[in-house]
Amino acid sequence: MRPAAYIVVAAVAGFIGGNVLELPEMINKVSGKFSEQPSEPADFWSTPAIEGYGKIHFVDTPAFNPGMTPGLSNKIVFQINRSEGDIRQPNLGLERVARVTNLYYAAGVPLDQLKFVVSINSDAVPAALTNEQFRKTYGVDNPNLKLIGELKKAGIEVSICDQSVAFHHLQREWIDPMITHTLSSGTTVATLQNEGYAFLML
């Protein structure tokens, strides 16, 4: 290799090495920009229909707004089949149902005009356990029951897939009595879709 080539290789290596050494600092600078949270007014987030759950930041806009669209049936079936996050916190799917409910209500749709059905199945089944059974299994109180109670108070039907109950080797009486038993989640969703319900997988 000629001397000039050695010089070029050394220069390139030095450039790459210098930038690699600076990489952690560069990452910190970039991530710091994204992690900086601006201060928000106290009323920026709200839970107008399901108190304490499914917080929203309401923006009054006419685009696809259910409160400004005449003739809507407001029928939705939500399917929840995952257990995400911390088991000591409410199921995120149930939180999302609360969020949609809050959004519809904030948009001007009265609760008695909402026809919402929740279908819990698969890995989300533990959310429907009685407090006693949940505590036996996980060592803490069931954090979902208060949220389910709030949804029920708002007129939202919360149901459980009895096929999932069987597959998880659970007893039917281990499911909290607030929750409606159904043949399966699949048949619940299909039946309601045939009755004109929109389907949201959460």
mmCIF file of C-alpha atoms in Angstrom:
data_model
loop_
_atom_site.group_PDB
_atom_site.id
_atom_site.type_symbol
_atom_site.label_atom_id
_atom_site.label_comp_id
_atom_site.label_asym_id
_atom_site.label_seq_id
_atom_site.Cartn_x
_atom_site.Cartn_y
_atom_site.Cartn_z
ATOM 1 C CA MET A 1 0.000 0.000 0.000
ATOM 2 C CA ARG A 2 1.311 3.422 -0.945
ATOM 3 C CA PRO A 3 1.985 6.040 1.770
ATOM 4 C CA ALA A 4 -0.846 8.226 0.428
ATOM 5 C CA ALA A 5 -3.275 5.319 0.847
ATOM 6 C CA TYR A 6 -2.167 4.852 4.484
ATOM 7 C CA ILE A 7 -2.906 8.520 5.109
ATOM 8 C CA VAL A 8 -6.413 8.233 3.601
ATOM 9 C CA VAL A 9 -7.198 5.080 5.628
ATOM 10 C CA ALA A 10 -5.934 6.701 8.828
ATOM 11 C CA ALA A 11 -8.012 9.817 8.195
ATOM 12 C CA VAL A 12 -11.187 7.786 7.558
ATOM 13 C CA ALA A 13 -10.561 5.634 10.635
ATOM 14 C CA GLY A 14 -10.011 8.728 12.739
ATOM 15 C CA PHE A 15 -13.215 10.308 11.473
ATOM 16 C CA ILE A 16 -15.273 7.172 12.185
ATOM 17 C CA GLY A 17 -13.635 6.604 15.554
ATOM 18 C CA GLY A 18 -14.204 10.183 16.640
ATOM 19 C CA ASN A 19 -17.878 10.043 15.703
ATOM 20 C CA VAL A 20 -18.374 6.686 17.423
ATOM 21 C CA LEU A 21 -16.916 8.139 20.616
ATOM 22 C CA GLU A 22 -19.313 11.088 20.359
ATOM 23 C CA LEU A 23 -22.317 8.852 19.615
ATOM 24 C CA PRO A 24 -23.590 8.513 23.240
ATOM 25 C CA GLU A 25 -23.517 12.296 23.648
ATOM 26 C CA MET A 26 -25.359 12.777 20.356
ATOM 27 C CA ILE A 27 -28.024 10.216 21.374
ATOM 28 C CA ASN A 28 -28.508 11.958 24.714
ATOM 29 C CA LYS A 29 -28.964 15.318 22.981
ATOM 30 C CA VAL A 30 -31.545 13.922 20.517
ATOM 31 C CA SER A 31 -33.466 11.870 23.091
ATOM 32 C CA GLY A 32 -33.401 14.825 25.478
ATOM 33 C CA LYS A 33 -35.231 16.942 22.901
ATOM 34 C CA PHE A 34 -38.022 14.370 22.693
ATOM 35 C CA SER A 35 -38.218 13.705 26.426
ATOM 36 C CA GLU A 36 -38.687 17.346 27.375
ATOM 37 C CA GLN A 37 -42.343 17.661 28.355
ATOM 38 C CA PRO A 38 -43.954 21.084 28.122
ATOM 39 C CA SER A 39 -46.097 22.120 31.057
ATOM 40 C CA GLU A 40 -49.828 21.556 30.542
ATOM 41 C CA PRO A 41 -52.787 23.429 32.051
ATOM 42 C CA ALA A 42 -54.543 21.629 34.891
ATOM 43 C CA ASP A 43 -57.607 21.005 32.707
ATOM 44 C CA PHE A 44 -55.646 19.778 29.648
ATOM 45 C CA TRP A 45 -56.730 16.166 30.314
ATOM 46 C CA SER A 46 -60.185 15.149 31.462
ATOM 47 C CA THR A 47 -62.397 12.109 32.051
ATOM 48 C CA PRO A 48 -65.895 13.534 31.551
ATOM 49 C CA ALA A 49 -67.917 10.293 31.384
ATOM 50 C CA ILE A 50 -65.808 7.567 33.029
ATOM 51 C CA GLU A 51 -64.381 9.361 36.032
ATOM 52 C CA GLY A 52 -60.684 8.712 36.560
ATOM 53 C CA TYR A 53 -60.215 6.475 33.502
ATOM 54 C CA GLY A 54 -59.469 6.888 29.789
ATOM 55 C CA LYS A 55 -58.238 10.477 29.972
ATOM 56 C CA ILE A 56 -58.708 12.607 26.881
ATOM 57 C CA HIS A 57 -57.668 15.990 25.530
ATOM 58 C CA PHE A 58 -60.810 17.077 23.721
ATOM 59 C CA VAL A 59 -60.464 19.068 20.507
ATOM 60 C CA ASP A 60 -63.708 20.519 19.146
ATOM 61 C CA THR A 61 -63.430 19.745 15.436
ATOM 62 C CA PRO A 62 -66.203 18.866 12.959
ATOM 63 C CA ALA A 63 -64.201 16.248 11.024
ATOM 64 C CA PHE A 64 -65.680 12.759 11.667
ATOM 65 C CA ASN A 65 -67.173 14.055 14.900
ATOM 66 C CA PRO A 66 -69.889 11.677 16.183
ATOM 67 C CA GLY A 67 -71.635 14.527 17.961
ATOM 68 C CA MET A 68 -71.982 16.467 14.705
ATOM 69 C CA THR A 69 -72.884 13.589 12.378
ATOM 70 C CA PRO A 70 -76.655 13.037 12.173
ATOM 71 C CA GLY A 71 -78.135 9.552 11.968
ATOM 72 C CA LEU A 72 -75.335 7.620 13.665
ATOM 73 C CA SER A 73 -76.329 4.486 15.572
ATOM 74 C CA ASN A 74 -73.344 4.868 17.956
ATOM 75 C CA LYS A 75 -73.099 1.060 18.137
ATOM 76 C CA ILE A 76 -69.610 -0.345 18.801
ATOM 77 C CA VAL A 77 -68.390 -3.757 19.917
ATOM 78 C CA PHE A 78 -64.902 -3.689 21.437
ATOM 79 C CA GLN A 79 -62.845 -6.876 21.572
ATOM 80 C CA ILE A 80 -60.063 -7.045 24.164
ATOM 81 C CA ASN A 81 -57.755 -10.039 23.943
ATOM 82 C CA ARG A 82 -54.480 -8.908 25.511
ATOM 83 C CA SER A 83 -53.140 -8.320 28.975
ATOM 84 C CA GLU A 84 -50.674 -5.470 28.581
ATOM 85 C CA GLY A 85 -48.520 -3.593 31.014
ATOM 86 C CA ASP A 86 -48.510 -3.896 34.791
ATOM 87 C CA ILE A 87 -50.994 -6.467 36.146
ATOM 88 C CA ARG A 88 -51.520 -4.113 39.103
ATOM 89 C CA GLN A 89 -52.973 -1.487 36.750
ATOM 90 C CA PRO A 90 -56.249 -1.648 34.776
ATOM 91 C CA ASN A 91 -56.124 -3.503 31.462
ATOM 92 C CA LEU A 92 -55.125 -1.040 28.739
ATOM 93 C CA GLY A 93 -57.923 -2.280 26.486
ATOM 94 C CA LEU A 94 -60.502 -1.344 29.129
ATOM 95 C CA GLU A 95 -58.797 2.041 29.498
ATOM 96 C CA ARG A 96 -59.193 2.524 25.739
ATOM 97 C CA VAL A 97 -62.904 1.714 25.952
ATOM 98 C CA ALA A 98 -63.161 4.386 28.650
ATOM 99 C CA ARG A 99 -61.273 6.793 26.379
ATOM 100 C CA VAL A 100 -63.631 6.229 23.437
ATOM 101 C CA THR A 101 -66.607 6.675 25.782
ATOM 102 C CA ASN A 102 -65.150 9.934 27.113
ATOM 103 C CA LEU A 103 -64.544 11.165 23.569
ATOM 104 C CA TYR A 104 -68.079 10.415 22.405
ATOM 105 C CA TYR A 105 -69.528 12.064 25.501
ATOM 106 C CA ALA A 106 -67.278 15.127 25.165
ATOM 107 C CA ALA A 107 -68.315 15.378 21.511
ATOM 108 C CA GLY A 108 -71.920 15.770 22.627
ATOM 109 C CA VAL A 109 -73.331 12.238 22.426
ATOM 110 C CA PRO A 110 -75.350 11.469 25.597
ATOM 111 C CA LEU A 111 -74.472 8.255 27.404
ATOM 112 C CA ASP A 112 -77.960 6.851 26.884
ATOM 113 C CA GLN A 113 -77.375 7.049 23.124
ATOM 114 C CA LEU A 114 -74.215 4.952 23.251
ATOM 115 C CA LYS A 115 -74.638 1.270 22.488
ATOM 116 C CA PHE A 116 -71.223 -0.081 23.474
ATOM 117 C CA VAL A 117 -70.429 -3.743 24.170
ATOM 118 C CA VAL A 118 -67.058 -5.001 25.426
ATOM 119 C CA SER A 119 -66.033 -8.588 24.658
ATOM 120 C CA ILE A 120 -63.147 -9.851 26.823
ATOM 121 C CA ASN A 121 -61.343 -12.974 25.656
ATOM 122 C CA SER A 122 -57.998 -14.765 25.320
ATOM 123 C CA ASP A 123 -55.168 -13.338 27.476
ATOM 124 C CA ALA A 124 -57.373 -10.502 28.773
ATOM 125 C CA VAL A 125 -59.597 -12.915 30.754
ATOM 126 C CA PRO A 126 -57.860 -12.257 34.132
ATOM 127 C CA ALA A 127 -59.272 -8.713 34.059
ATOM 128 C CA ALA A 128 -62.727 -10.235 34.619
ATOM 129 C CA LEU A 129 -61.844 -12.288 37.706
ATOM 130 C CA THR A 130 -63.507 -11.649 41.041
ATOM 131 C CA ASN A 131 -61.350 -9.744 43.477
ATOM 132 C CA GLU A 132 -60.926 -12.863 45.620
ATOM 133 C CA GLN A 133 -59.758 -15.007 42.713
ATOM 134 C CA PHE A 134 -57.520 -12.279 41.307
ATOM 135 C CA ARG A 135 -55.866 -11.837 44.693
ATOM 136 C CA LYS A 136 -55.302 -15.607 44.983
ATOM 137 C CA THR A 137 -53.656 -15.643 41.571
ATOM 138 C CA TYR A 138 -51.682 -12.388 41.519
ATOM 139 C CA GLY A 139 -51.426 -11.348 45.168
ATOM 140 C CA VAL A 140 -53.128 -7.966 44.650
ATOM 141 C CA ASP A 141 -56.685 -6.671 44.334
ATOM 142 C CA ASN A 142 -58.181 -6.713 40.845
ATOM 143 C CA PRO A 143 -57.574 -3.159 39.511
ATOM 144 C CA ASN A 144 -60.092 -3.676 36.691
ATOM 145 C CA LEU A 145 -63.259 -4.055 38.749
ATOM 146 C CA LYS A 146 -63.670 -0.373 39.598
ATOM 147 C CA LEU A 147 -63.211 0.554 35.935
ATOM 148 C CA ILE A 148 -65.662 -2.150 34.814
ATOM 149 C CA GLY A 149 -68.124 -0.819 37.395
ATOM 150 C CA GLU A 150 -67.760 2.709 35.990
ATOM 151 C CA LEU A 151 -68.318 1.416 32.443
ATOM 152 C CA LYS A 152 -71.441 -0.438 33.588
ATOM 153 C CA LYS A 153 -72.749 2.725 35.278
ATOM 154 C CA ALA A 154 -72.365 4.493 31.926
ATOM 155 C CA GLY A 155 -74.539 1.802 30.296
ATOM 156 C CA ILE A 156 -71.726 -0.175 28.674
ATOM 157 C CA GLU A 157 -72.173 -3.960 28.574
ATOM 158 C CA VAL A 158 -69.031 -5.863 29.555
ATOM 159 C CA SER A 159 -68.961 -9.530 28.529
ATOM 160 C CA ILE A 160 -66.645 -12.524 28.781
ATOM 161 C CA CYS A 161 -65.927 -15.298 26.289
ATOM 162 C CA ASP A 162 -66.780 -18.593 28.011
ATOM 163 C CA GLN A 163 -64.559 -20.461 25.541
ATOM 164 C CA SER A 164 -61.597 -18.468 26.858
ATOM 165 C CA VAL A 165 -62.724 -19.151 30.431
ATOM 166 C CA ALA A 166 -62.652 -22.872 29.632
ATOM 167 C CA PHE A 167 -59.315 -22.734 27.788
ATOM 168 C CA HIS A 168 -57.735 -21.010 30.812
ATOM 169 C CA HIS A 169 -59.149 -23.735 33.085
ATOM 170 C CA LEU A 170 -61.153 -21.193 35.077
ATOM 171 C CA GLN A 171 -64.440 -21.772 36.851
ATOM 172 C CA ARG A 172 -67.389 -19.683 35.643
ATOM 173 C CA GLU A 173 -68.053 -18.538 39.215
ATOM 174 C CA TRP A 174 -64.560 -17.042 39.313
ATOM 175 C CA ILE A 175 -65.761 -14.358 36.881
ATOM 176 C CA ASP A 176 -67.119 -11.234 38.561
ATOM 177 C CA PRO A 177 -70.945 -11.122 38.512
ATOM 178 C CA MET A 178 -70.909 -7.651 36.866
ATOM 179 C CA ILE A 179 -69.797 -9.356 33.668
ATOM 180 C CA THR A 180 -72.094 -11.065 31.148
ATOM 181 C CA HIS A 181 -71.184 -14.601 30.041
ATOM 182 C CA THR A 182 -71.342 -15.298 26.300
ATOM 183 C CA LEU A 183 -70.909 -18.400 24.171
ATOM 184 C CA SER A 184 -67.717 -16.965 22.714
ATOM 185 C CA SER A 185 -66.109 -13.682 21.757
ATOM 186 C CA GLY A 186 -66.143 -14.605 18.075
ATOM 187 C CA THR A 187 -69.881 -15.255 18.022
ATOM 188 C CA THR A 188 -70.518 -12.114 20.083
ATOM 189 C CA VAL A 189 -68.584 -9.925 17.642
ATOM 190 C CA ALA A 190 -70.097 -11.579 14.563
ATOM 191 C CA THR A 191 -73.660 -11.350 15.923
ATOM 192 C CA LEU A 192 -73.287 -7.689 16.815
ATOM 193 C CA GLN A 193 -71.604 -6.812 13.508
ATOM 194 C CA ASN A 194 -74.573 -8.383 11.729
ATOM 195 C CA GLU A 195 -76.772 -6.086 13.837
ATOM 196 C CA GLY A 196 -74.857 -3.046 12.573
ATOM 197 C CA TYR A 197 -72.217 -2.602 15.284
ATOM 198 C CA ALA A 198 -68.821 -1.196 14.323
ATOM 199 C CA PHE A 199 -65.916 -3.382 15.484
ATOM 200 C CA LEU A 200 -62.883 -2.083 17.352
ATOM 201 C CA MET A 201 -60.075 -4.439 18.363
ATOM 202 C CA LEU A 202 -58.353 -3.078 21.469
#
